[in-house]
Coordinates of C-alpha atoms in Angstrom, one line a residue:
Chain A
G23 CA -44.8 -25.1 -23.0
E24 CA -41.9 -27.4 -21.2
N25 CA -41.2 -26.1 -17.5
V26 CA -37.9 -27.6 -16.1
E27 CA -37.6 -27.4 -12.3
Q28 CA -34.3 -27.8 -10.6
H29 CA -33.0 -28.5 -6.9
P30 CA -30.9 -27.9 -5.2
S31 CA -30.3 -24.2 -6.0
T32 CA -26.8 -24.6 -3.9
L33 CA -25.1 -27.5 -2.6
S34 CA -21.8 -27.5 -1.0
V35 CA -20.0 -30.9 -0.6
Q36 CA -16.1 -31.6 0.5
E37 CA -13.9 -33.0 -1.8
G38 CA -14.5 -37.0 -2.7
D39 CA -18.0 -36.8 -1.8
S40 CA -20.6 -37.2 -4.0
A41 CA -23.2 -34.5 -5.3
V42 CA -26.6 -35.0 -7.1
I43 CA -29.0 -32.6 -8.9
K44 CA -32.3 -33.0 -9.7
C45 CA -34.5 -32.3 -12.3
T46 CA -38.4 -32.6 -13.3
Y47 CA -39.6 -31.5 -16.3
S48 CA -43.3 -31.3 -17.5
D49 CA -43.4 -32.6 -21.0
S50 CA -44.0 -36.0 -21.6
A51 CA -43.0 -35.5 -25.3
S52 CA -39.5 -34.2 -24.3
N53 CA -36.9 -37.0 -25.2
Y54 CA -33.4 -35.2 -24.8
F55 CA -32.4 -34.0 -21.7
P56 CA -28.2 -32.4 -21.5
W57 CA -26.4 -30.9 -18.5
Y58 CA -24.3 -28.3 -18.7
K59 CA -21.4 -26.8 -16.5
Q60 CA -21.0 -23.0 -16.5
E61 CA -18.1 -21.5 -14.8
L62 CA -18.1 -17.6 -14.2
G63 CA -18.2 -15.9 -17.0
K64 CA -18.1 -18.6 -19.3
G65 CA -20.5 -19.9 -21.7
P66 CA -22.6 -23.5 -20.7
Q67 CA -20.2 -26.6 -21.4
L68 CA -21.9 -29.6 -22.3
I69 CA -21.1 -32.4 -19.6
I70 CA -23.2 -35.2 -20.4
D71 CA -26.5 -35.7 -22.1
I72 CA -29.3 -38.7 -22.3
R73 CA -31.8 -39.4 -24.2
S74 CA -35.1 -40.9 -23.6
N75 CA -34.4 -44.3 -25.0
V76 CA -31.7 -44.9 -22.3
G77 CA -31.8 -44.9 -18.5
E78 CA -28.7 -44.3 -17.6
K79 CA -25.3 -43.2 -18.8
K80 CA -22.0 -42.6 -17.5
D81 CA -18.9 -41.1 -18.2
Q82 CA -15.9 -41.4 -16.0
R83 CA -16.9 -39.7 -12.7
I84 CA -20.3 -38.3 -14.2
A85 CA -23.6 -40.0 -14.6
V86 CA -27.1 -39.1 -15.3
T87 CA -30.0 -41.1 -14.6
L88 CA -33.8 -40.8 -16.4
N89 CA -36.9 -42.0 -14.9
K90 CA -39.1 -41.3 -18.0
T91 CA -42.6 -42.7 -16.1
A92 CA -41.8 -39.8 -13.1
K93 CA -40.6 -37.4 -15.5
H94 CA -37.2 -36.7 -13.7
F95 CA -33.8 -37.0 -14.2
S96 CA -30.1 -36.5 -11.8
L97 CA -26.7 -35.7 -12.0
H98 CA -24.6 -37.6 -9.9
I99 CA -21.0 -36.6 -9.7
T100 CA -18.8 -38.8 -7.7
E101 CA -15.3 -38.2 -6.3
T102 CA -15.8 -34.5 -6.2
Q103 CA -12.9 -32.1 -6.9
P104 CA -12.5 -28.4 -6.3
E105 CA -12.6 -27.7 -10.2
D106 CA -16.3 -29.6 -10.1
S107 CA -17.3 -26.1 -8.5
A108 CA -19.4 -24.4 -11.1
V109 CA -23.3 -23.4 -12.1
Y110 CA -24.7 -26.8 -13.0
F111 CA -27.8 -26.7 -15.5
C112 CA -30.2 -29.4 -16.3
A113 CA -32.5 -28.7 -19.6
A114 CA -35.1 -30.5 -21.5
K115 CA -36.0 -30.2 -25.2
G116 CA -39.4 -29.7 -25.9
W117 CA -41.7 -28.1 -28.1
N118 CA -41.9 -24.1 -28.3
S119 CA -44.6 -22.8 -30.4
N120 CA -42.2 -19.9 -31.9
S121 CA -39.5 -21.4 -32.1
G122 CA -40.0 -25.3 -32.9
Y123 CA -38.0 -27.6 -30.7
A124 CA -36.1 -25.7 -28.1
L125 CA -33.9 -26.5 -24.6
N126 CA -35.9 -25.4 -21.7
F127 CA -33.2 -24.8 -18.8
G128 CA -33.7 -25.5 -14.9
K129 CA -32.8 -22.3 -13.0
G130 CA -29.4 -24.1 -12.1
T131 CA -27.5 -25.2 -9.4
S132 CA -24.3 -23.4 -7.6
L133 CA -22.3 -26.5 -6.6
L134 CA -19.0 -26.0 -4.2
V135 CA -16.5 -28.5 -3.5
T136 CA -14.4 -27.7 -0.6
P137 CA -11.2 -29.2 -0.3
Chain B
G16 CA -15.6 -31.8 -30.3
A17 CA -18.0 -28.7 -31.9
V18 CA -17.0 -25.1 -31.1
V19 CA -18.8 -22.2 -31.1
S20 CA -17.3 -19.0 -30.9
Q21 CA -18.5 -15.9 -29.8
H22 CA -16.9 -12.5 -30.5
P23 CA -16.7 -9.9 -28.4
S24 CA -16.0 -11.5 -24.9
R25 CA -17.0 -7.9 -23.3
V26 CA -18.2 -4.9 -24.9
I27 CA -18.7 -1.5 -23.0
C28 CA -21.0 0.9 -24.8
K29 CA -22.9 4.3 -24.4
S30 CA -26.3 4.4 -24.4
G31 CA -28.0 5.0 -27.3
T32 CA -25.2 3.2 -29.7
S33 CA -25.7 0.2 -31.5
V34 CA -23.3 -3.5 -30.4
K35 CA -23.1 -6.2 -32.7
I36 CA -22.3 -9.8 -31.4
E37 CA -20.8 -12.3 -33.6
C38 CA -21.4 -16.1 -32.9
R39 CA -19.8 -18.6 -35.3
S40 CA -19.8 -22.2 -35.7
L41 CA -16.1 -23.2 -36.2
D42 CA -16.0 -26.8 -37.1
F43 CA -19.7 -27.9 -38.0
Q44 CA -22.7 -25.9 -40.3
A45 CA -25.4 -24.7 -38.0
T46 CA -28.5 -24.7 -39.4
T47 CA -30.0 -23.8 -36.3
M48 CA -28.4 -20.9 -33.6
F49 CA -30.0 -19.5 -30.4
W50 CA -29.4 -16.3 -28.7
Y51 CA -29.7 -16.3 -25.0
R52 CA -29.5 -13.7 -22.3
Q53 CA -28.6 -14.4 -18.7
F54 CA -28.9 -12.1 -15.8
P55 CA -26.6 -12.6 -13.0
K56 CA -27.2 -15.8 -10.9
Q57 CA -30.2 -16.7 -13.6
S58 CA -30.8 -19.3 -15.9
L59 CA -30.6 -18.7 -19.7
M60 CA -33.5 -17.2 -21.3
L61 CA -34.3 -17.8 -24.8
M62 CA -34.4 -14.7 -26.7
A63 CA -34.7 -16.1 -30.3
T64 CA -34.3 -18.7 -32.9
S65 CA -32.4 -18.1 -36.1
N66 CA -32.5 -20.4 -39.1
E67 CA -29.7 -20.0 -41.7
G68 CA -31.4 -18.1 -44.6
S69 CA -34.7 -16.9 -43.0
K70 CA -36.0 -14.9 -40.4
A71 CA -35.4 -15.0 -36.6
T72 CA -38.0 -16.2 -34.6
Y73 CA -38.1 -14.3 -31.4
E74 CA -39.7 -15.0 -28.0
Q75 CA -42.7 -13.5 -26.3
G76 CA -42.0 -10.1 -24.8
V77 CA -38.3 -9.8 -26.9
E78 CA -38.2 -6.8 -29.2
K79 CA -37.5 -7.5 -32.8
D80 CA -36.6 -4.2 -33.9
K81 CA -34.1 -3.8 -31.0
F82 CA -32.5 -7.1 -30.9
L83 CA -31.5 -7.5 -34.7
I84 CA -30.5 -11.2 -35.9
N85 CA -28.8 -12.5 -38.8
H86 CA -28.2 -15.7 -39.9
A87 CA -26.5 -15.4 -43.2
S88 CA -24.8 -18.3 -43.7
L89 CA -24.3 -21.5 -41.9
T90 CA -21.2 -20.9 -39.5
L91 CA -22.6 -17.4 -38.7
S92 CA -25.4 -15.4 -36.9
T93 CA -25.2 -12.0 -35.3
L94 CA -26.9 -10.3 -32.5
T95 CA -27.2 -6.2 -33.0
V96 CA -28.7 -4.6 -30.2
T97 CA -29.8 -1.3 -31.5
S98 CA -29.8 1.6 -29.4
A99 CA -28.6 0.5 -26.5
H100 CA -29.8 1.2 -22.7
P101 CA -28.5 0.1 -19.6
E102 CA -31.2 -1.7 -18.8
D103 CA -30.1 -3.9 -21.8
S104 CA -26.5 -5.1 -19.9
S105 CA -26.6 -8.6 -19.5
F106 CA -24.6 -11.6 -20.4
Y107 CA -25.5 -12.8 -24.3
I108 CA -24.8 -16.1 -25.1
C109 CA -25.1 -17.7 -28.5
S110 CA -26.0 -21.2 -29.3
A111 CA -25.5 -23.5 -32.5
R112 CA -26.8 -26.7 -33.2
G113 CA -26.0 -28.9 -36.4
A114 CA -27.9 -29.8 -39.6
L115 CA -29.4 -33.3 -38.0
L116 CA -32.2 -31.3 -35.6
S117 CA -33.2 -34.1 -33.5
E118 CA -30.1 -35.7 -33.0
S119 CA -27.5 -32.8 -32.5
P120 CA -26.9 -31.6 -29.2
L121 CA -26.2 -27.7 -28.6
H122 CA -23.1 -26.4 -28.5
F123 CA -22.6 -22.5 -26.2
G124 CA -20.5 -19.8 -27.2
N125 CA -18.4 -18.5 -24.4
G126 CA -21.0 -15.5 -24.4
T127 CA -20.5 -11.6 -24.3
R128 CA -20.8 -9.2 -21.1
L129 CA -22.2 -6.3 -22.8
T130 CA -22.4 -3.2 -20.6
V131 CA -24.5 -0.1 -21.6
T132 CA -23.7 3.2 -19.4

């Protein structure tokens, strides 16, 4: 099955700086890569996603890049703000013999943006 | 955007009792719903996948008789933790996907914090 590795596990940046979170995946057939933001005590919220036919996608301060050959994708947050502090999860859609297509999550990155 | 509502947000129950958690898609029809479990500071672990009108598919190591899942309509799935024990205490999160399986993103509810005393 799909294996998703995420780094770093914790990241601390100063307000205004950029933050980059990287993920790798193992299943070359995976074709959908969402990123989720989870605040304390809440469910994950989809912030951006990318499909395998696209190399980069941007939405205001957030961008995601995908390198299919290397099987890695990254989340870039520019001009970080304290409210960006949260846990971020990457995921890859792969085939699960039990449930069909399912999302496999990375272990999360705890981002702290200090004023 | 797509909204998934999960209820209750928090529940405390005594050991041996059962707890039901509801997951509703509010503005779209969810042909597939997923149930995840999350331990503190850890990632989401898929427990089971449910398709409307059919039996849920459980991941390896998840007891189907303990975690009963019902997906009776295109907007509602329920997870019942039967005969709960303290080790079942966790954060349970549902997610739902629309009819276009290959194209729809996954939307999550806000989770249910279960504490078994």
